[in-house]
mmCIF file of C-alpha atoms in Angstrom:
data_model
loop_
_atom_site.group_PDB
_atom_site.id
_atom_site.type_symbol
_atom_site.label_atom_id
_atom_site.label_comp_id
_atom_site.label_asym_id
_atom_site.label_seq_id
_atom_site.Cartn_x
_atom_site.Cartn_y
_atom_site.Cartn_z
ATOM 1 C CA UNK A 19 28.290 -0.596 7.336
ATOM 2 C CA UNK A 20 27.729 -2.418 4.018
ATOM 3 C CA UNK A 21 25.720 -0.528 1.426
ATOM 4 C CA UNK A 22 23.570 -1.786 -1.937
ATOM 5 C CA UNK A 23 25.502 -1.899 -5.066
ATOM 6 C CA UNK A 24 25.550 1.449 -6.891
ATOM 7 C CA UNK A 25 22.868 0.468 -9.436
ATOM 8 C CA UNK A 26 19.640 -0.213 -7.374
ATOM 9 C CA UNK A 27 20.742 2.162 -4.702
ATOM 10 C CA UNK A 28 20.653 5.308 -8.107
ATOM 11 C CA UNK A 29 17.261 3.918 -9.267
ATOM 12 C CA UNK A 30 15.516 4.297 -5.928
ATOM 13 C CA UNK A 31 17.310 8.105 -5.626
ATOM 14 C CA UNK A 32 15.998 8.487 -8.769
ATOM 15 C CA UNK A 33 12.562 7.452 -8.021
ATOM 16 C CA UNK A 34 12.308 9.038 -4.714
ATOM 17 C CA UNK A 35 13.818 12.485 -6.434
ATOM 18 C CA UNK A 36 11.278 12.646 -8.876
ATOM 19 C CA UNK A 37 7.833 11.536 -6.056
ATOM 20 C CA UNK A 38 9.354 14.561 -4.091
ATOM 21 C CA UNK A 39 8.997 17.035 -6.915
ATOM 22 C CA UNK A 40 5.415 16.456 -6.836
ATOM 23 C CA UNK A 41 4.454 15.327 -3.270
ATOM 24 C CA UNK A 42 5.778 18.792 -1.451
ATOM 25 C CA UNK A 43 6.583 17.953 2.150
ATOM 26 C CA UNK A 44 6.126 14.506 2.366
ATOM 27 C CA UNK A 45 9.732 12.670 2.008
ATOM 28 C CA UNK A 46 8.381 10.282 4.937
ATOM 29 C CA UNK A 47 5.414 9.143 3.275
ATOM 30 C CA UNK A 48 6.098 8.768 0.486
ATOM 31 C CA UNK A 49 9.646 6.619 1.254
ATOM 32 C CA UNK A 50 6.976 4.449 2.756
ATOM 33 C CA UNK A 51 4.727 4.118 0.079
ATOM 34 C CA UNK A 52 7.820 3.140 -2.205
ATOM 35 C CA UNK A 53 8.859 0.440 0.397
ATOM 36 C CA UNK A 54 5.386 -0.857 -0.119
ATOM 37 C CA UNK A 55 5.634 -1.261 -3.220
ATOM 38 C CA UNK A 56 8.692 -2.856 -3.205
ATOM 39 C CA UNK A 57 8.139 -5.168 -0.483
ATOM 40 C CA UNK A 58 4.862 -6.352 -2.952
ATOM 41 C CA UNK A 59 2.322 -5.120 -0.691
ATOM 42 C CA UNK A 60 -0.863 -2.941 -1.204
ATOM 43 C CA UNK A 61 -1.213 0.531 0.258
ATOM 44 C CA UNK A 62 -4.290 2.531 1.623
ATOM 45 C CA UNK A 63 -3.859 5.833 1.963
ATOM 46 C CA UNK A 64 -6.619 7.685 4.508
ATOM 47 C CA UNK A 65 -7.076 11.182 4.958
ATOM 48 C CA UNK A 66 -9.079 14.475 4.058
ATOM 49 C CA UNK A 67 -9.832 15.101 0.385
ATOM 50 C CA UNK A 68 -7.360 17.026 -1.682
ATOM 51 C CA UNK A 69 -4.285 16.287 0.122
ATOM 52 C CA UNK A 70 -2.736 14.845 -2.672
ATOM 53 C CA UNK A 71 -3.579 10.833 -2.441
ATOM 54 C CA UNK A 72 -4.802 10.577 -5.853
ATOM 55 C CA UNK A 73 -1.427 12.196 -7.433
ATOM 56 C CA UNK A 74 0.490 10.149 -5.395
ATOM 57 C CA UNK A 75 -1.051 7.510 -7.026
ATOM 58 C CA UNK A 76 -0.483 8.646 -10.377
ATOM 59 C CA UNK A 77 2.989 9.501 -9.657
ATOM 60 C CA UNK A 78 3.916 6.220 -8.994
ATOM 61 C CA UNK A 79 2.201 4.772 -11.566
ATOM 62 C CA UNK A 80 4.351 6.948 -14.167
ATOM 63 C CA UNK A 81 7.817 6.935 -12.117
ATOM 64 C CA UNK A 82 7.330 3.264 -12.068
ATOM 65 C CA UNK A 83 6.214 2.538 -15.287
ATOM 66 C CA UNK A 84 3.406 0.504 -14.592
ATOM 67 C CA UNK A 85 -0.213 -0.045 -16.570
ATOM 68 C CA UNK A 86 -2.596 2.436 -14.501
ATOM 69 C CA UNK A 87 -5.913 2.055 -14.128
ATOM 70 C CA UNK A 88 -8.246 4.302 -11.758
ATOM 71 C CA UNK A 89 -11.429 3.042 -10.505
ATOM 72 C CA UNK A 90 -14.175 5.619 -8.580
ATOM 73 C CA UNK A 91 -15.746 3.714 -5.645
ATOM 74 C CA UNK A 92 -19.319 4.811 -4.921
ATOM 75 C CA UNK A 93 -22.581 3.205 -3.663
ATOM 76 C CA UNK A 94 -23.387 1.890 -6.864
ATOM 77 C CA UNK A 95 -20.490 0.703 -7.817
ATOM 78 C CA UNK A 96 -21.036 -3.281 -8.389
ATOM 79 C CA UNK A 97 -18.246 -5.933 -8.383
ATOM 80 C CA UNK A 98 -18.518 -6.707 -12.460
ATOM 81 C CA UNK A 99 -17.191 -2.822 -12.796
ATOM 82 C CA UNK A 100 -14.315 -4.397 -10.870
ATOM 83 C CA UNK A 101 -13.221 -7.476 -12.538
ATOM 84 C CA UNK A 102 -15.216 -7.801 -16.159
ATOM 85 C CA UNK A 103 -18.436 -9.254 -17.102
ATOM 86 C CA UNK A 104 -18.302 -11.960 -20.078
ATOM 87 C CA UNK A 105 -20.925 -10.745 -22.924
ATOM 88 C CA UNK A 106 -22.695 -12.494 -25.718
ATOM 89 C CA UNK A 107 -20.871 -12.357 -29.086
ATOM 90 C CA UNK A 108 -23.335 -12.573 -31.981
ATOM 91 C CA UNK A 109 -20.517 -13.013 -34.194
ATOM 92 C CA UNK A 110 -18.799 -16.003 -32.332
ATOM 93 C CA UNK A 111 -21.979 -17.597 -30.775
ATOM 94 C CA UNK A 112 -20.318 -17.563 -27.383
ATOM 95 C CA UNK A 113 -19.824 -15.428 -24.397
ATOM 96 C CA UNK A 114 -16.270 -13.344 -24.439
ATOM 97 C CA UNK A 115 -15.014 -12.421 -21.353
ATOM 98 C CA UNK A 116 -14.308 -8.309 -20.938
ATOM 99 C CA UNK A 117 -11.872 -7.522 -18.262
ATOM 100 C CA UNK A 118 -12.306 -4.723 -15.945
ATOM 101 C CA UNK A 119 -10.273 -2.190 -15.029
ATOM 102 C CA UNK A 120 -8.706 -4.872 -11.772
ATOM 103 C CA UNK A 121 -6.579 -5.793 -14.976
ATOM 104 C CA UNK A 122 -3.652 -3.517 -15.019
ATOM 105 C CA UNK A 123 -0.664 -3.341 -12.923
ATOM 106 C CA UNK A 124 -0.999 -0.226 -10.517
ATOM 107 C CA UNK A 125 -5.022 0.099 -9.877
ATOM 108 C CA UNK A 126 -6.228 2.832 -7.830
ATOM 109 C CA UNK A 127 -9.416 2.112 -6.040
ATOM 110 C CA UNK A 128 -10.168 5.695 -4.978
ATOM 111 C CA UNK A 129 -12.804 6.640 -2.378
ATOM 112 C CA UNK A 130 -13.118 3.105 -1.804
ATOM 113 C CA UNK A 131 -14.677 3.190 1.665
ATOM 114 C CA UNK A 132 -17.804 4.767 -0.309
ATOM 115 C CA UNK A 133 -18.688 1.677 -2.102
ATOM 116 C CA UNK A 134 -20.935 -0.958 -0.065
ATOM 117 C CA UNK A 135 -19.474 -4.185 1.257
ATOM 118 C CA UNK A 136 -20.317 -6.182 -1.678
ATOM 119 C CA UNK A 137 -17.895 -3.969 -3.911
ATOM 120 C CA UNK A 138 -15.107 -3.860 -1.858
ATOM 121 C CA UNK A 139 -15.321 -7.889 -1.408
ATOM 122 C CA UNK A 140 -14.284 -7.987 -5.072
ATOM 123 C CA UNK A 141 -10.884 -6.936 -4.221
ATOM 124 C CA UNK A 142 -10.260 -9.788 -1.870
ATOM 125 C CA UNK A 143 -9.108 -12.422 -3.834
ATOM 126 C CA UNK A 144 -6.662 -10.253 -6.418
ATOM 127 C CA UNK A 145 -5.463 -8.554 -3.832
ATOM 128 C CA UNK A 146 -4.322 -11.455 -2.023
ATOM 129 C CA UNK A 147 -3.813 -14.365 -4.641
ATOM 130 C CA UNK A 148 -3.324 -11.942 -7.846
ATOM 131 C CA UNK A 149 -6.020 -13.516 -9.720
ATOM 132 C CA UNK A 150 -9.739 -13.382 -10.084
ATOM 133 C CA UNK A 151 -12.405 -16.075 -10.471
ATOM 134 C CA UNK A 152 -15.126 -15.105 -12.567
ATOM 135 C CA UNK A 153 -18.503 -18.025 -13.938
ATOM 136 C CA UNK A 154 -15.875 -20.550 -12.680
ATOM 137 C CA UNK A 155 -12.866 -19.351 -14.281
ATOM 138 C CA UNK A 156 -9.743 -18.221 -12.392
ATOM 139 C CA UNK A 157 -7.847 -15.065 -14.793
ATOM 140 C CA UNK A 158 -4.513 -14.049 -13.727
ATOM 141 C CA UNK A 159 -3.391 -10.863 -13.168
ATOM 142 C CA UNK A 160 -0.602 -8.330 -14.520
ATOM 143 C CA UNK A 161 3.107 -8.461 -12.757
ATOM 144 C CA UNK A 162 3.979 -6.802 -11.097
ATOM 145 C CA UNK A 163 0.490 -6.327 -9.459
ATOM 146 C CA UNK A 164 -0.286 -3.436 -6.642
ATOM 147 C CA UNK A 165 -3.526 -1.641 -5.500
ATOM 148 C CA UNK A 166 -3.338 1.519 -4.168
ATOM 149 C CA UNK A 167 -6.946 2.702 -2.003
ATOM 150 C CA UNK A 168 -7.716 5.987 -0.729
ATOM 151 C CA UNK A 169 -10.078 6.189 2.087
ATOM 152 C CA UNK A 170 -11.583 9.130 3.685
ATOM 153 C CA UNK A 171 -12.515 9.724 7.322
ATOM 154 C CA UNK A 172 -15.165 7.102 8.145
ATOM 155 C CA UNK A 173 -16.902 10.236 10.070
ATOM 156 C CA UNK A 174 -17.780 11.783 6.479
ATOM 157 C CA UNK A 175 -21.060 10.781 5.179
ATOM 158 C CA UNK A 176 -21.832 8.099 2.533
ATOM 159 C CA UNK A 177 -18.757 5.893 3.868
ATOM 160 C CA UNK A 178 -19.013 2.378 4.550
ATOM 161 C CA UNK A 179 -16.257 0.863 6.848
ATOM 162 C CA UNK A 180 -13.452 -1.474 5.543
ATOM 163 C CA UNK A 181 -14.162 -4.729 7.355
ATOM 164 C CA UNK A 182 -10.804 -6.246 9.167
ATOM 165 C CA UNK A 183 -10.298 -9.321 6.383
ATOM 166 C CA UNK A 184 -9.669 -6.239 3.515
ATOM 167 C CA UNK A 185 -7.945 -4.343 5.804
ATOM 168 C CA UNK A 186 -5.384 -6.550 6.353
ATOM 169 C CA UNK A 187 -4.878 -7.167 2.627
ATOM 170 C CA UNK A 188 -3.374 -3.894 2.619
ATOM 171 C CA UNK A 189 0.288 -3.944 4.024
ATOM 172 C CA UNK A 190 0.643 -0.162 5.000
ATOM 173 C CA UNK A 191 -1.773 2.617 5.619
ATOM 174 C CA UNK A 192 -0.513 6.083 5.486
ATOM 175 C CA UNK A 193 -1.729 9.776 6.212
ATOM 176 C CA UNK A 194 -0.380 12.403 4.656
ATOM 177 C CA UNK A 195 -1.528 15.007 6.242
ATOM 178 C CA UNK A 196 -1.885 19.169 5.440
ATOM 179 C CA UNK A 197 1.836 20.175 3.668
ATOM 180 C CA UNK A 198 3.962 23.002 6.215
ATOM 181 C CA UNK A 199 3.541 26.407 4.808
ATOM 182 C CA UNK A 200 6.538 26.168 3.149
ATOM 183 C CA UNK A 201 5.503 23.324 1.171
ATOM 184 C CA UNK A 202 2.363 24.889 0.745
ATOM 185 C CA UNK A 203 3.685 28.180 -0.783
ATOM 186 C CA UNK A 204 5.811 25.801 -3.013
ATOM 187 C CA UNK A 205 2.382 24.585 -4.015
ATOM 188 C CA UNK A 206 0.743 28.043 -5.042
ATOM 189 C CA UNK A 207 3.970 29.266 -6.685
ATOM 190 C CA UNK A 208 3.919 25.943 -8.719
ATOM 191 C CA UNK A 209 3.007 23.618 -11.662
ATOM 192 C CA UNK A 210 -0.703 22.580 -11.281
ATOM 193 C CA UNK A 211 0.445 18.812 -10.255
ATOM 194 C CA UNK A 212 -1.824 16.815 -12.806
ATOM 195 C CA UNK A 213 0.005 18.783 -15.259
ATOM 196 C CA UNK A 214 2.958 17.810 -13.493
ATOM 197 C CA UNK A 215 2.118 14.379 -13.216
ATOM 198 C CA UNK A 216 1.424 14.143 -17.140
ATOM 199 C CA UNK A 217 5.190 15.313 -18.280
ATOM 200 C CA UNK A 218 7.084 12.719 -15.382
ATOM 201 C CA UNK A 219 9.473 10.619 -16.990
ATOM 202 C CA UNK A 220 9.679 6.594 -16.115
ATOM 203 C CA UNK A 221 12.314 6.238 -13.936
ATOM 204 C CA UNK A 222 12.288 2.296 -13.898
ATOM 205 C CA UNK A 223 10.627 -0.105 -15.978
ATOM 206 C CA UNK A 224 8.852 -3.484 -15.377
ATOM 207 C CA UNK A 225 11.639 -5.892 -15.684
ATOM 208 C CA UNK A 226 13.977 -3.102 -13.101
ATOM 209 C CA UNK A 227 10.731 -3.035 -10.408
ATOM 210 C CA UNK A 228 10.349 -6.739 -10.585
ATOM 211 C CA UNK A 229 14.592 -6.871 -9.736
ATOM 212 C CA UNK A 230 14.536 -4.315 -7.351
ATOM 213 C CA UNK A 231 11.380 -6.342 -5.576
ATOM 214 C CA UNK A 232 13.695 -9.595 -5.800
ATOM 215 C CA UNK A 233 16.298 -7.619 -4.501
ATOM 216 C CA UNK A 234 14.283 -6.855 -1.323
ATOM 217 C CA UNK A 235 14.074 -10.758 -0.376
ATOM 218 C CA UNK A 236 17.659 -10.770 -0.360
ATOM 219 C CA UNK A 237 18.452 -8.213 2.673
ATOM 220 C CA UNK A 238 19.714 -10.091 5.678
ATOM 221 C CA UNK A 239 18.314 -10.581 8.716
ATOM 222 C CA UNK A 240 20.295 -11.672 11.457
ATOM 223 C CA UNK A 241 19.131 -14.122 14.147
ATOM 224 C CA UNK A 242 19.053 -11.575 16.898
ATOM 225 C CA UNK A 243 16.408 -9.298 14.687
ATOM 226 C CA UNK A 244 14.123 -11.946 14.463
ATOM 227 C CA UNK A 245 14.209 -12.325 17.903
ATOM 228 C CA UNK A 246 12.911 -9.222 18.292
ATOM 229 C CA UNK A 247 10.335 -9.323 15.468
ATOM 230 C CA UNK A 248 9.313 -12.228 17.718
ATOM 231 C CA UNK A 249 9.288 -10.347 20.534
ATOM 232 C CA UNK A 250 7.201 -7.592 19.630
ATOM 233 C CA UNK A 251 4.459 -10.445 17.993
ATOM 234 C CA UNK A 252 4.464 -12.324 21.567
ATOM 235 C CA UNK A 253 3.785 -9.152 22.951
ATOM 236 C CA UNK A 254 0.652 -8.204 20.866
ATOM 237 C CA UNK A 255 -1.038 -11.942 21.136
ATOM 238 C CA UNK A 256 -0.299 -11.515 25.665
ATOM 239 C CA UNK A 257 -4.090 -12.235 26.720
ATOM 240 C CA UNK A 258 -5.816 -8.873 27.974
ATOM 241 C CA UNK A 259 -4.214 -6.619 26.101
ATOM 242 C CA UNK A 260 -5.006 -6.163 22.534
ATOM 243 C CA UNK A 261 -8.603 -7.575 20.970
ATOM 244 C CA UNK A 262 -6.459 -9.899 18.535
ATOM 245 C CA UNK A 263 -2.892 -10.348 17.822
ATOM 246 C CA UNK A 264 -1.068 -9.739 14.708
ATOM 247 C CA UNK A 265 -1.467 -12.951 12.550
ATOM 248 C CA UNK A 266 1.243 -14.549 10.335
ATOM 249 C CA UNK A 267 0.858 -12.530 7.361
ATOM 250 C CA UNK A 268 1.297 -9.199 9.508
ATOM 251 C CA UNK A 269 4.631 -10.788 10.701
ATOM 252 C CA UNK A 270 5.544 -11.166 7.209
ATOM 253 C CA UNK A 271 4.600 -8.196 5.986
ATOM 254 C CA UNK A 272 6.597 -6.447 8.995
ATOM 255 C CA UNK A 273 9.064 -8.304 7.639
ATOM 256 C CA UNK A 274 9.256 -8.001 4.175
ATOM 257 C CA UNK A 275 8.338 -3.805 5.210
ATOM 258 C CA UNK A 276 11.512 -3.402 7.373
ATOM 259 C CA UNK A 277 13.522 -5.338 4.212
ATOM 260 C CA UNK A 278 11.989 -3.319 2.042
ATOM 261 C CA UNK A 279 12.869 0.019 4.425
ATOM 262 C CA UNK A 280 16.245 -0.855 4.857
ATOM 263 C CA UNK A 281 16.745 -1.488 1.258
ATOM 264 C CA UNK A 282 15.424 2.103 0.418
ATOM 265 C CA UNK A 283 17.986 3.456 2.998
ATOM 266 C CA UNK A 284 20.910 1.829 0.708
ATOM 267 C CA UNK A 285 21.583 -1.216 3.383
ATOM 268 C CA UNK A 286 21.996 -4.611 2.973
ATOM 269 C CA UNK A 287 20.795 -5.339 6.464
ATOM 270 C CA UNK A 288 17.921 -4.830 8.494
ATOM 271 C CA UNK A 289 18.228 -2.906 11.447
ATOM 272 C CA UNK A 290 16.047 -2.694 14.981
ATOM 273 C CA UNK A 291 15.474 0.810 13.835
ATOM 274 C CA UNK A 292 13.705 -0.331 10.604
ATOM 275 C CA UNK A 293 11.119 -2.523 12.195
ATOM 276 C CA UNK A 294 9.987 0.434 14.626
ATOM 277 C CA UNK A 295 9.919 2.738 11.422
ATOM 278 C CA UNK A 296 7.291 0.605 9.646
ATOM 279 C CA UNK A 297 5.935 -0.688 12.475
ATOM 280 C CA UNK A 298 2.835 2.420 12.560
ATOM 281 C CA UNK A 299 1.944 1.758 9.084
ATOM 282 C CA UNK A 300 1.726 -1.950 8.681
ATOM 283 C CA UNK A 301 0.634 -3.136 12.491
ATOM 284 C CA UNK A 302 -1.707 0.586 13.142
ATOM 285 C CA UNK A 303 -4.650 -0.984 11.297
ATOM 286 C CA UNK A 304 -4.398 -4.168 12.845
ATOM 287 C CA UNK A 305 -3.988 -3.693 16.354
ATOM 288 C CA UNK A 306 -6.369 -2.268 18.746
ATOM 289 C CA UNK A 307 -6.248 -1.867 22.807
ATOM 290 C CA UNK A 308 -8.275 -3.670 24.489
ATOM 291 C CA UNK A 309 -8.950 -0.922 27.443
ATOM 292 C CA UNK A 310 -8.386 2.296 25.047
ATOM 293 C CA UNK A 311 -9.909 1.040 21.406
ATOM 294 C CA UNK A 312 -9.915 5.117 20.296
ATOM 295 C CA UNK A 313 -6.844 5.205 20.864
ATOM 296 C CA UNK A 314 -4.724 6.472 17.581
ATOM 297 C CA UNK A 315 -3.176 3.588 15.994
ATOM 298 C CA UNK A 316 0.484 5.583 16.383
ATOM 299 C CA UNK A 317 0.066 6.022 20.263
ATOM 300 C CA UNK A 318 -0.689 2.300 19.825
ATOM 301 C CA UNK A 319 2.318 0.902 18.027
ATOM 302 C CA UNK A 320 4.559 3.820 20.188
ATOM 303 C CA UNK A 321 3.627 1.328 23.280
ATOM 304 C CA UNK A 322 4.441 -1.532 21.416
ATOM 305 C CA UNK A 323 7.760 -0.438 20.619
ATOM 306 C CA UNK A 324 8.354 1.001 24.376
ATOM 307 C CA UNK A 325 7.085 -2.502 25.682
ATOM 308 C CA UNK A 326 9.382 -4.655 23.549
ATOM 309 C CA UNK A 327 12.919 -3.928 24.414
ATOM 310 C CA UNK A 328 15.723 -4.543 21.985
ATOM 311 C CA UNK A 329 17.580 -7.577 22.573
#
């Protein structure tokens, strides 16, 4: 089986190491959540409060070396608190543009299912294009550019859904979940983890993410695995069964997921095994039964992958 070189391989031991010091009990999420980032895609992470989304968040942000900004979503929360607002200089005579906190290269939108439609909408274009367009003018971004969301359960009050075109600007979404009570007495016997977070050394920097990114392009895909990438698309646009298919960017971002997976494992190659491994988290939010639409979204991708056998 070939392997990465030596050198990328140690950098992602070293980042996942150091996420696992202060994430207790969740090696599976957050191996995910550094595949996102990797592959260049956006992560929402939904689940209770206090289950550790935030520090995740943070942790990357520091492991990674990467500009952080953290931005509260709530009600009334309005899209120039996003992106920047240009203001009057008395001095110059002339408006000067202020950027917002969307100007940094990890941006945490946290809570952000409790800020109304409008807000969220300002996330569309950055998130997609990496730029914003503000009075006519289009700003670029930072790079490397990622937005991690937190979302709570839409049953809890003051939440406003995510409509479909922002989910699928996210590439994963992940649950953590409660830790086991071994992780949990880890917890209690431990380092309060914003402390924690605030002493974590930078594992990789800017130029070494953007390489390790390129890097993920570069894992081969045989023939015969896109065959049954293909297979498992045809599947999910058959008439009858799901309400919509998975589009062209969810086939890339399966795609660029299971490179991104197999990469983290040390391969060079993509395996069956890695598209069914990130299969939950980037095709869950986008697919919905027809016939069963409460159905969890891992029961639904679990049928996908039993329907689609491997060629």
């Amino acid at each position: 089986m070939n392997t990465l070189p030596s050198s990328p391989a140690s950098s992602i031991d070293a980042i996942l190491t150091q996420l696992n010091t202060v994430i207790l009990g969740k090696s599976g999420p957050i191996r995910l959540a550094l595949a996102c980032l990797l592959a260049r895609g956006h992560l929402l992470v939904e689940d209770l409060p206090g289950v550790g989304k935030t520090t995740l968040a943070h942790a990357l942000a520091r492991t990674l070396g990467l500009q952080f900004q953290r931005i509260q979503f709530t009600s009334d929360l309005l899209p120039a608190d996003i992106l920047g607002v240009p203001v009057f200089s008395s001095e110059r005579k002339c408006f000067e543009f202020h950027p917002g906190p969307i100007f940094s290269q990890l941006v945490l939108a946290d809570e952000i299912n409790r800020a109304t439609p409008k807000s969220q909408s300002a996330l569309l274009e950055a998130m997609e294009e990496q730029q914003v367009t503000i009075e006519g003018i289009t700003r670029h971004l930072p790079v490397p550019f990622f937005v991690i969301a937190t979302q709570n359960p839409q049953e809890q009050i003051g939440t406003f859904p995510l409509p479909e075109s922002q989910m699928d600007r996210f590439l994963m979404r992940l649950h953590l979940g409660y830790p086991d009570a071994a992780a949990e007495r880890a917890l209690l016997r431990g380092q309060d983890r914003r402390e924690l977070v605030e002493t974590l050394p930078t594992q990789v920097d800017g130029s070494a993410l953007l390489a390790l990114q390129q890097q993920v392009t570069q894992i081969h895909v045989s023939d015969a695995l896109l065959d049954y990438l293909q297979a498992i698309i045809a599947h999910t646009r058959q008439p009858g069964i799901y309400r919509m298919g998975l589009s062209p960017r969810a086939v890339l971002a399966l795609l660029r997921a299971a490179q991104a997976w197999a990469m983290v494992d040390h391969r060079d190659h993509v395996l069956p095994e890695d598209i069914q491994a990130v299969l939950p988290p980037v095709a869950g939010h986008r697919l919905h039964l027809r016939e069963s639409p409460g159905l969890a979204p891992e029961q639904v991708t679990r049928r996908l992958i039993e329907a689609v056998p491997v060629p």
